[in-house]
mmCIF file of C-alpha atoms in Angstrom:
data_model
loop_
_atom_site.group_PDB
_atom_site.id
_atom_site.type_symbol
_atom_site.label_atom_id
_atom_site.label_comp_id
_atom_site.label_asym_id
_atom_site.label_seq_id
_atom_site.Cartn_x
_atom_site.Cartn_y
_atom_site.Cartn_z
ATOM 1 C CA UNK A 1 73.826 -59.155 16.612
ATOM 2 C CA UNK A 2 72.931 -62.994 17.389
ATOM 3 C CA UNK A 3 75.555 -65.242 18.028
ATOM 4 C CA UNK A 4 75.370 -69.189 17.511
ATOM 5 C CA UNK A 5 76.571 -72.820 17.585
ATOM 6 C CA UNK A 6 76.688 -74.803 14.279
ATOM 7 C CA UNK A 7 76.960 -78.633 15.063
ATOM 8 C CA UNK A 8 78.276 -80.293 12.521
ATOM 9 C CA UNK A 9 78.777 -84.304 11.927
ATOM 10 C CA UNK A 10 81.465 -85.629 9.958
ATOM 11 C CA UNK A 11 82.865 -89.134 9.014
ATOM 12 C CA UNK A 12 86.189 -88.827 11.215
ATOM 13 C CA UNK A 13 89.528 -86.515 11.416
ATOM 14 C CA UNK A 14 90.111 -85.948 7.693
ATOM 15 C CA UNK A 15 86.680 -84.523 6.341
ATOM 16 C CA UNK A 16 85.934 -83.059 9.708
ATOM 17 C CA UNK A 17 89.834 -81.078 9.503
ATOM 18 C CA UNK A 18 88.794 -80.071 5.724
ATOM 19 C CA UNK A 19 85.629 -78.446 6.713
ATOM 20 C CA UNK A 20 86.481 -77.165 9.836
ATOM 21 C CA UNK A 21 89.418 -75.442 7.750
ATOM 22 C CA UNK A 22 87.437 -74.201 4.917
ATOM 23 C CA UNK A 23 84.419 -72.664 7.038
ATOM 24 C CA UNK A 24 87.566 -70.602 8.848
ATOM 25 C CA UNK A 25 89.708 -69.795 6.180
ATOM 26 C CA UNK A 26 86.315 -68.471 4.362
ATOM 27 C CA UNK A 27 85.587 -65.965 7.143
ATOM 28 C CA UNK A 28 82.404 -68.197 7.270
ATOM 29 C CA UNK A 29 83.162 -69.188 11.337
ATOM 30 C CA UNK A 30 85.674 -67.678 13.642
ATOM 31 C CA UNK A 31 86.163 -70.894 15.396
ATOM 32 C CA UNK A 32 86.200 -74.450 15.189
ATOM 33 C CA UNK A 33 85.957 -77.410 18.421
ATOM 34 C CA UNK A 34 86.346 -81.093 16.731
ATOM 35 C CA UNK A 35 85.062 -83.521 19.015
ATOM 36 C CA UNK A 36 85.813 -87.554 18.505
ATOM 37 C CA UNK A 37 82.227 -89.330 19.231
ATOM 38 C CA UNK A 38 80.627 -92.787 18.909
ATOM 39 C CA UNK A 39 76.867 -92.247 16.918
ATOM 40 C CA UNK A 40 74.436 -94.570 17.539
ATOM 41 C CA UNK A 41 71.213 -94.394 15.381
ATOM 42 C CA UNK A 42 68.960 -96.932 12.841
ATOM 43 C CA UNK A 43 69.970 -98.302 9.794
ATOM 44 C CA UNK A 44 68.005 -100.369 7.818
ATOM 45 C CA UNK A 45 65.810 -101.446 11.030
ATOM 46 C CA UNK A 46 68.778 -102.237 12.883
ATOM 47 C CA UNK A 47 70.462 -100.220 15.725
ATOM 48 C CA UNK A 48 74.061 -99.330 14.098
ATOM 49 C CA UNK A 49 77.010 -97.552 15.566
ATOM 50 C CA UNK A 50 79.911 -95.195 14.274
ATOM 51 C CA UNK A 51 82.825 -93.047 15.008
ATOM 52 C CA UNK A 52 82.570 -90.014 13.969
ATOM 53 C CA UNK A 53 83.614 -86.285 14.526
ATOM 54 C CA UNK A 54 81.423 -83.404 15.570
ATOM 55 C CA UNK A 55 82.300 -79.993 14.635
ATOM 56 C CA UNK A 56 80.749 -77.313 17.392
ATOM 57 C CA UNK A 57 81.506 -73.790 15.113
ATOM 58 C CA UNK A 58 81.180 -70.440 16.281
ATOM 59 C CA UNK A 59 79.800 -67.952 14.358
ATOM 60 C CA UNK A 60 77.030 -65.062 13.582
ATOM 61 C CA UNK A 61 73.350 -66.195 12.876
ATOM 62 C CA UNK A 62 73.326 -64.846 9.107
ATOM 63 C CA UNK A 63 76.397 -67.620 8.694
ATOM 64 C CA UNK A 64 74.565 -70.129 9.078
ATOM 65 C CA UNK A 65 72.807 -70.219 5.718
ATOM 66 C CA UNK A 66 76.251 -69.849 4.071
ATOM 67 C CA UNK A 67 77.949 -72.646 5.965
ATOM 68 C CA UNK A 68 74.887 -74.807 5.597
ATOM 69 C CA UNK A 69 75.455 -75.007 2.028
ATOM 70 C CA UNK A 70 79.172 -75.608 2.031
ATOM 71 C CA UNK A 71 79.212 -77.808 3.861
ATOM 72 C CA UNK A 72 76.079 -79.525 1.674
ATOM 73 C CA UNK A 73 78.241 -78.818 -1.163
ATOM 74 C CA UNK A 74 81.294 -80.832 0.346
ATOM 75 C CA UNK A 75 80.052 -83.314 2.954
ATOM 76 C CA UNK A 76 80.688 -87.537 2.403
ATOM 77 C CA UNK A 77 77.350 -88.067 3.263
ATOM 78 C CA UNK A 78 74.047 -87.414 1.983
ATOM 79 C CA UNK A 79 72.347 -85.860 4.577
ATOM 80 C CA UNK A 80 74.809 -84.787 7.616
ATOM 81 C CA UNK A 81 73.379 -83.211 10.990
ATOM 82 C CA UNK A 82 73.674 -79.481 10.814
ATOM 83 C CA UNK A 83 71.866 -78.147 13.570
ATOM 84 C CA UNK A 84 72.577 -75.117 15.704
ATOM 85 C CA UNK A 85 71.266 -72.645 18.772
ATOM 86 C CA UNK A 86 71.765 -69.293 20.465
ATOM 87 C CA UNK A 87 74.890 -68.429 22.496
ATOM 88 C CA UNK A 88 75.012 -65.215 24.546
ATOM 89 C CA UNK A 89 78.865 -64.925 26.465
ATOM 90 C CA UNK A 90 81.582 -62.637 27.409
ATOM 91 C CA UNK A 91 81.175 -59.465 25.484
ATOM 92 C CA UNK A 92 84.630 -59.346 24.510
ATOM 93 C CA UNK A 93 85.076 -62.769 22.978
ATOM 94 C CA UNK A 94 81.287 -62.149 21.072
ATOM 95 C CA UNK A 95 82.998 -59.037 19.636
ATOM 96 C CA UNK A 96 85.893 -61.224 18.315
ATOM 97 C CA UNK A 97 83.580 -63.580 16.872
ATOM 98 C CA UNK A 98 82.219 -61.063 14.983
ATOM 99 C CA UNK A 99 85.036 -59.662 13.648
ATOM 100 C CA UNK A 100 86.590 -63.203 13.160
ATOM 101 C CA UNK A 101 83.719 -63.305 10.546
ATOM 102 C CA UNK A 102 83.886 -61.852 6.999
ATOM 103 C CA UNK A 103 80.148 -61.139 6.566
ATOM 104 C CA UNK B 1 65.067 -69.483 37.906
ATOM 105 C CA UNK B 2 66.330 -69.882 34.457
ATOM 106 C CA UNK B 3 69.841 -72.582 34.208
ATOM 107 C CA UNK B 4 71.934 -72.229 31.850
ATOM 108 C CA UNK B 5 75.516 -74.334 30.162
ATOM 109 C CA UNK B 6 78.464 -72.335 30.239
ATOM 110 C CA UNK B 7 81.148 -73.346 27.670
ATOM 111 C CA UNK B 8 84.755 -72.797 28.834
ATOM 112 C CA UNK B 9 87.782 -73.532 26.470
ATOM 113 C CA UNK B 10 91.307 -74.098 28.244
ATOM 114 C CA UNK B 11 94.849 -75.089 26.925
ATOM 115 C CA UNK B 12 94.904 -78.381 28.240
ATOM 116 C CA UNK B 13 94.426 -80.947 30.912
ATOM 117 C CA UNK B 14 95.963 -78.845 33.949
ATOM 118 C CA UNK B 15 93.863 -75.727 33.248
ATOM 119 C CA UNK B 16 90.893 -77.258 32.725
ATOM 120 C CA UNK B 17 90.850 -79.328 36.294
ATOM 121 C CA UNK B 18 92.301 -76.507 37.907
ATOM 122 C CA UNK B 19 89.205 -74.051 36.614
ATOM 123 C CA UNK B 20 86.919 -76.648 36.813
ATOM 124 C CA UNK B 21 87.687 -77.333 40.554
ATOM 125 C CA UNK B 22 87.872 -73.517 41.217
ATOM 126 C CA UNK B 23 84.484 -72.819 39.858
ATOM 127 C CA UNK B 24 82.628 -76.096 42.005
ATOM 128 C CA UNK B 25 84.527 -75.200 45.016
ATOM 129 C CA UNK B 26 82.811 -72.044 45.025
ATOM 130 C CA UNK B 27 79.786 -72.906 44.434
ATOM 131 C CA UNK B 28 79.555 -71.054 41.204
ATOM 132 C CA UNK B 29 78.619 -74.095 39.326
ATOM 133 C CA UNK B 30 77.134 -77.220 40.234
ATOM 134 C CA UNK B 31 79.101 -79.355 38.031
ATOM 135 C CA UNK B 32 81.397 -79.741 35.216
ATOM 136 C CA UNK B 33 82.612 -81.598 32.027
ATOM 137 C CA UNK B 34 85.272 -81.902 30.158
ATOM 138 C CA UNK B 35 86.120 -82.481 26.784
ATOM 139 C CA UNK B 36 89.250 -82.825 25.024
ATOM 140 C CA UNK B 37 89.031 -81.655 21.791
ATOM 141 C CA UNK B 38 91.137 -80.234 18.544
ATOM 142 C CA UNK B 39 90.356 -76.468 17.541
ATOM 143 C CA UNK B 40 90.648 -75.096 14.312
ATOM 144 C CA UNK B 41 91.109 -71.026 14.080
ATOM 145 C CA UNK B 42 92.886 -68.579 12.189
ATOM 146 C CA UNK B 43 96.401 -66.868 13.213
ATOM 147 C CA UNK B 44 98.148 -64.252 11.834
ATOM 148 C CA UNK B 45 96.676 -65.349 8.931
ATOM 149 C CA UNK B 46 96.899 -69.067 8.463
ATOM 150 C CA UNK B 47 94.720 -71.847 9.820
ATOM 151 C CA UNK B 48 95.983 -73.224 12.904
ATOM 152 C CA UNK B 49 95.179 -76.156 15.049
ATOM 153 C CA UNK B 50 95.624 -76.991 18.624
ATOM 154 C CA UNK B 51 94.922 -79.268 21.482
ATOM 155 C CA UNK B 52 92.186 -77.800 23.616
ATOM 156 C CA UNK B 53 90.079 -79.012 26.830
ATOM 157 C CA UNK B 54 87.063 -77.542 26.886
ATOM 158 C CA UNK B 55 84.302 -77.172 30.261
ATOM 159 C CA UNK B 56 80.532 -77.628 30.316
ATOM 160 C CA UNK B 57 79.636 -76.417 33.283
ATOM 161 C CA UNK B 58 76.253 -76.530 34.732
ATOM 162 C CA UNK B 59 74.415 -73.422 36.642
ATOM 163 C CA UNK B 60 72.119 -71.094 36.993
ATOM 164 C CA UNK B 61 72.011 -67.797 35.078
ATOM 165 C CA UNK B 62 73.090 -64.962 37.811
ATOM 166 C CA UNK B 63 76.337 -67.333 37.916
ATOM 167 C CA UNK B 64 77.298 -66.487 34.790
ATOM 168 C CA UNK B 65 79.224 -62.920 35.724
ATOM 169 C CA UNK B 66 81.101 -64.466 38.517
ATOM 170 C CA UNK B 67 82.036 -67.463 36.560
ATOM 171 C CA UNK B 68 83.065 -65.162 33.600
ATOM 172 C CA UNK B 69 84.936 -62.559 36.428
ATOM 173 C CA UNK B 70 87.072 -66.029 37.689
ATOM 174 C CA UNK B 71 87.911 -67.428 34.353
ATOM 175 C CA UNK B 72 89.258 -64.394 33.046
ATOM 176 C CA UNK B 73 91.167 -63.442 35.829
ATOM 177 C CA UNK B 74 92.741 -66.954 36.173
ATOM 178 C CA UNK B 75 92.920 -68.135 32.315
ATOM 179 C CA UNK B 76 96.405 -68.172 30.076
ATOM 180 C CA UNK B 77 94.449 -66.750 27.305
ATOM 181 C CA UNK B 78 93.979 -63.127 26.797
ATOM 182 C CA UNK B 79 90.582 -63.484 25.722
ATOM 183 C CA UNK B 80 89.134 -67.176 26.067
ATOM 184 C CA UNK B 81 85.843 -68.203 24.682
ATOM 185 C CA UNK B 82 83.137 -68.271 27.702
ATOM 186 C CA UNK B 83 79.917 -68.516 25.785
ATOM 187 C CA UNK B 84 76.422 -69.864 27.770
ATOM 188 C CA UNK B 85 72.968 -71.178 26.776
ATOM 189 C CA UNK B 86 69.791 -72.081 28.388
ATOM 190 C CA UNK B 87 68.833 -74.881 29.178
ATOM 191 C CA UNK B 88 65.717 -76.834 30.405
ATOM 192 C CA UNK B 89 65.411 -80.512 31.862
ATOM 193 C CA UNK B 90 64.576 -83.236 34.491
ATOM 194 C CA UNK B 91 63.094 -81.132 37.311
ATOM 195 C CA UNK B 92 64.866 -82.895 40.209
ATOM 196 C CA UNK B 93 68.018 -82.606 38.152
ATOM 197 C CA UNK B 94 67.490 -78.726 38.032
ATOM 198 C CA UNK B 95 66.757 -78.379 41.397
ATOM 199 C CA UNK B 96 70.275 -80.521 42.593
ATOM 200 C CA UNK B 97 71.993 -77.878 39.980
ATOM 201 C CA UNK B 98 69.834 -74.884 42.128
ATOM 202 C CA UNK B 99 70.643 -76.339 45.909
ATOM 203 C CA UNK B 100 74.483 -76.703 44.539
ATOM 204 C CA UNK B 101 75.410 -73.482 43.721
ATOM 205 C CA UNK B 102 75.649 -70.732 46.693
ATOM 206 C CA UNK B 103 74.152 -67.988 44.796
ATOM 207 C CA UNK C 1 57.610 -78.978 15.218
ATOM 208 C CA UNK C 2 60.560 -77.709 17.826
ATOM 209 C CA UNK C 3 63.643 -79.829 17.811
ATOM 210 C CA UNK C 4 65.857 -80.170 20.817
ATOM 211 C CA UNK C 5 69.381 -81.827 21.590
ATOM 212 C CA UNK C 6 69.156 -83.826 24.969
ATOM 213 C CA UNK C 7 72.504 -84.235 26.774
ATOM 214 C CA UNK C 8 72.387 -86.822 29.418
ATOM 215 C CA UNK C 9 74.991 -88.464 31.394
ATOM 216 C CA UNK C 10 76.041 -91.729 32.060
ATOM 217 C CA UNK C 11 78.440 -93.878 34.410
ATOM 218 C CA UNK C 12 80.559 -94.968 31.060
ATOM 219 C CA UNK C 13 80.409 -96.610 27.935
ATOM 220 C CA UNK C 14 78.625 -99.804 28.720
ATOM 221 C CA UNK C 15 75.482 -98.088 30.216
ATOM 222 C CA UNK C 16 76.113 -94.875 27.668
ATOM 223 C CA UNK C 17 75.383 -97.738 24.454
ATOM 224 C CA UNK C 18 72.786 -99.301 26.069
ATOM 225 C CA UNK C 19 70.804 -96.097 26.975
ATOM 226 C CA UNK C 20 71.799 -94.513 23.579
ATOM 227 C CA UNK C 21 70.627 -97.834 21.576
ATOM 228 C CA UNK C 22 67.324 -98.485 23.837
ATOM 229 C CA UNK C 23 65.868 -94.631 22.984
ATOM 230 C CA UNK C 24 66.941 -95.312 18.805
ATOM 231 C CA UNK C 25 65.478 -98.504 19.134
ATOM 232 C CA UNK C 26 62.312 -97.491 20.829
ATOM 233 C CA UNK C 27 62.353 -94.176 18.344
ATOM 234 C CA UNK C 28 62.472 -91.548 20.791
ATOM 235 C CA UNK C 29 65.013 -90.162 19.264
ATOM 236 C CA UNK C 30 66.514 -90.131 15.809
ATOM 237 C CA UNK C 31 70.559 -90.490 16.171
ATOM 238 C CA UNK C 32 72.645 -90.571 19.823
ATOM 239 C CA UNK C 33 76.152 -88.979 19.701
ATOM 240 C CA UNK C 34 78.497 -89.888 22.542
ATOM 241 C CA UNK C 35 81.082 -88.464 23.898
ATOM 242 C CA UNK C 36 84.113 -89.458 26.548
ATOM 243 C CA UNK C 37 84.317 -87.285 29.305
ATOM 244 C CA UNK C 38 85.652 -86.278 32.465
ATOM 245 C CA UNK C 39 83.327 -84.627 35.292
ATOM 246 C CA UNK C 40 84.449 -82.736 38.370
ATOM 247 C CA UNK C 41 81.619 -82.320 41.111
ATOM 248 C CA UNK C 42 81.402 -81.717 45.022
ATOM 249 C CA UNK C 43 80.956 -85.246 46.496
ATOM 250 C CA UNK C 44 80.883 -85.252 50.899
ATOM 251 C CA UNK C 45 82.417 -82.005 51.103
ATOM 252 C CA UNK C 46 85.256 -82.338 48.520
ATOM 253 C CA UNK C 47 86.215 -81.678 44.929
ATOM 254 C CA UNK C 48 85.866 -85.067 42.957
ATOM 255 C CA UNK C 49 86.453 -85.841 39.205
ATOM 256 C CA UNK C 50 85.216 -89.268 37.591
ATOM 257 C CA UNK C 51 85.016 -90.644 33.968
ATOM 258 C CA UNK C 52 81.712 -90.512 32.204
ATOM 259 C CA UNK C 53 79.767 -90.472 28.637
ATOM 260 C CA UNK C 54 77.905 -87.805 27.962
ATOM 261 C CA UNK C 55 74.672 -88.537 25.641
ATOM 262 C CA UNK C 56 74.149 -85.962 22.672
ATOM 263 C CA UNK C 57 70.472 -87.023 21.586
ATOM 264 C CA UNK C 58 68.475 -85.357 19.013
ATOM 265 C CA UNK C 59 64.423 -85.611 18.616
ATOM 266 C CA UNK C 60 61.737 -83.775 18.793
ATOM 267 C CA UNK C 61 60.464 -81.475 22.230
ATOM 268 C CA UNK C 62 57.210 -83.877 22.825
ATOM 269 C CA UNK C 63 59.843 -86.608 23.343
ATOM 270 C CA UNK C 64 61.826 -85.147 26.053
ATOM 271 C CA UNK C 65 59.323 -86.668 28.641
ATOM 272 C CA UNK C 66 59.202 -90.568 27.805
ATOM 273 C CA UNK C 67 63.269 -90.311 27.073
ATOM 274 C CA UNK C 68 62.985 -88.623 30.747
ATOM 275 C CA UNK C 69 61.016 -91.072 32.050
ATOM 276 C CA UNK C 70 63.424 -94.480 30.583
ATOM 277 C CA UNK C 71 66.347 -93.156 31.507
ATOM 278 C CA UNK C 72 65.277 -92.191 34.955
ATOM 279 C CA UNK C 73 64.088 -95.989 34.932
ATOM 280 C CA UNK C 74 67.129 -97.865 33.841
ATOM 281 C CA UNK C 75 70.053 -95.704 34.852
ATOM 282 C CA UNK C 76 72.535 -96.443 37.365
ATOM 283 C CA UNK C 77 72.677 -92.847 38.968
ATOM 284 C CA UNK C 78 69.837 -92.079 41.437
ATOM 285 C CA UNK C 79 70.288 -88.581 39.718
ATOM 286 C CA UNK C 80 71.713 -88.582 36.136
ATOM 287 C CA UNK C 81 71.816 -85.281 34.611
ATOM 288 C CA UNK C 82 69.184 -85.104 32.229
ATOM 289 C CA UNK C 83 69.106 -81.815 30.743
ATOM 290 C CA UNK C 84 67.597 -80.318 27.014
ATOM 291 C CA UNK C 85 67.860 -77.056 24.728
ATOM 292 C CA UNK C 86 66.457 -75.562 21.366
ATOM 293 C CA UNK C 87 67.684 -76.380 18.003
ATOM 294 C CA UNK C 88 67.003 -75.033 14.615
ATOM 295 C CA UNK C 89 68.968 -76.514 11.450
ATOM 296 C CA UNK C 90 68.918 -77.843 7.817
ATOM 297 C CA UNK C 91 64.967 -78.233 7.305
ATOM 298 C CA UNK C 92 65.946 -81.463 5.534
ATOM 299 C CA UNK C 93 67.954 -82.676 8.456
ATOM 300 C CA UNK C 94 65.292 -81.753 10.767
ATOM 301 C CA UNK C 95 62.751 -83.190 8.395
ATOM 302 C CA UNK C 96 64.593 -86.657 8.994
ATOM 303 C CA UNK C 97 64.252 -86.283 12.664
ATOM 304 C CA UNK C 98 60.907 -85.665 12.722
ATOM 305 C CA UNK C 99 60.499 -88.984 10.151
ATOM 306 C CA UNK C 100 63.021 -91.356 12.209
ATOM 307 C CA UNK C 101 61.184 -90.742 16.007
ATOM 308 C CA UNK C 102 58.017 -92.490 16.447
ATOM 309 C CA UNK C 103 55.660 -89.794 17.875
#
């Protein structure tokens, strides 16, 4: 079974609590890290910068296609970063994950 | 020789400097960040949040055992999350990470 | 087209915004997260902790090099850590990296 990261950007405490809760509640992650960050990127040809807060979820590769859409489904902004990679780890806590998950 | 992040969480401030130093003293890692962060999870059936502290450390992959061996033999979880990933980067920055560890 | 997540450190958050807003700017990457930290590293033979920003910065893998090359050029550490991995994600997401970097 492959194991991964979902990284997640949300517009502060609020949306990123409702997500975070809804992925775990859902069986959709088995964890969720909420990080507070400062985002620096381009808007309208001008450098712009924003708090925000990242979500770093842990989960089972064949999540991520569910998660991707909720949070799609429920996210303040158009087109949020949901990007994610491999984990390997302590056996025992990779079990967990996996039966933190519902699918 | 293949480097990897190792990602540590801990239940606070204390913990985290006190593995942190551990694992750098020993030259299991080469460095380490920290994080403070808010995790979202489930418990005996609810969703729960806490105040976490969580490590990136930096190393090479045969490190990740011994690091995994420490942390769970020091850690006031039962079962922690100690997850890893490869990693590439700045040569000269990989080889500091190689010449600080003692394995 | 392979996507990666550079993490990079800096000395704090004067030097973290003006590395973050020089590689959007110059569009080497697409969007800079940043993130307060705390590090703990050997320093002379001793444990040491300092405060830092950590650099979350997503582009494309052909990029690594140049954003290599200006931070090794501007930043105040003969050293900084300047270290990459793999991401895969939302093809629309990743489809807006690829469109925001300029190579």
């Amino acid at each position: 079974m492959e194991f991964i990261i979902i990284y997640i950007t949300t517009s502060g405490t609020v949306e990123a609590r409702n997500i975070a809760s809804e992925l775990v509640s859902r069986g959709l992650v088995a964890c969720v890290n909420m990080y507070p960050i400062r985002s620096v990127f381009m808007w309208e040809g001008e450098v712009n910068e924003d708090d925000e807060v990242v979500l770093f979820a842990k989960t089972t590769r064949n999540n991520f296609e569910p998660v991707r859409e909720l949070v799609r489904s429920t996210h303040s902004y158009e087109l949020p970063a949901i990007v994610s990679w491999d984990i390997e780890g302590d056996p025992e806590f990779l079990e967990w994950i996996r039966t933190s998950v519902s699918h």
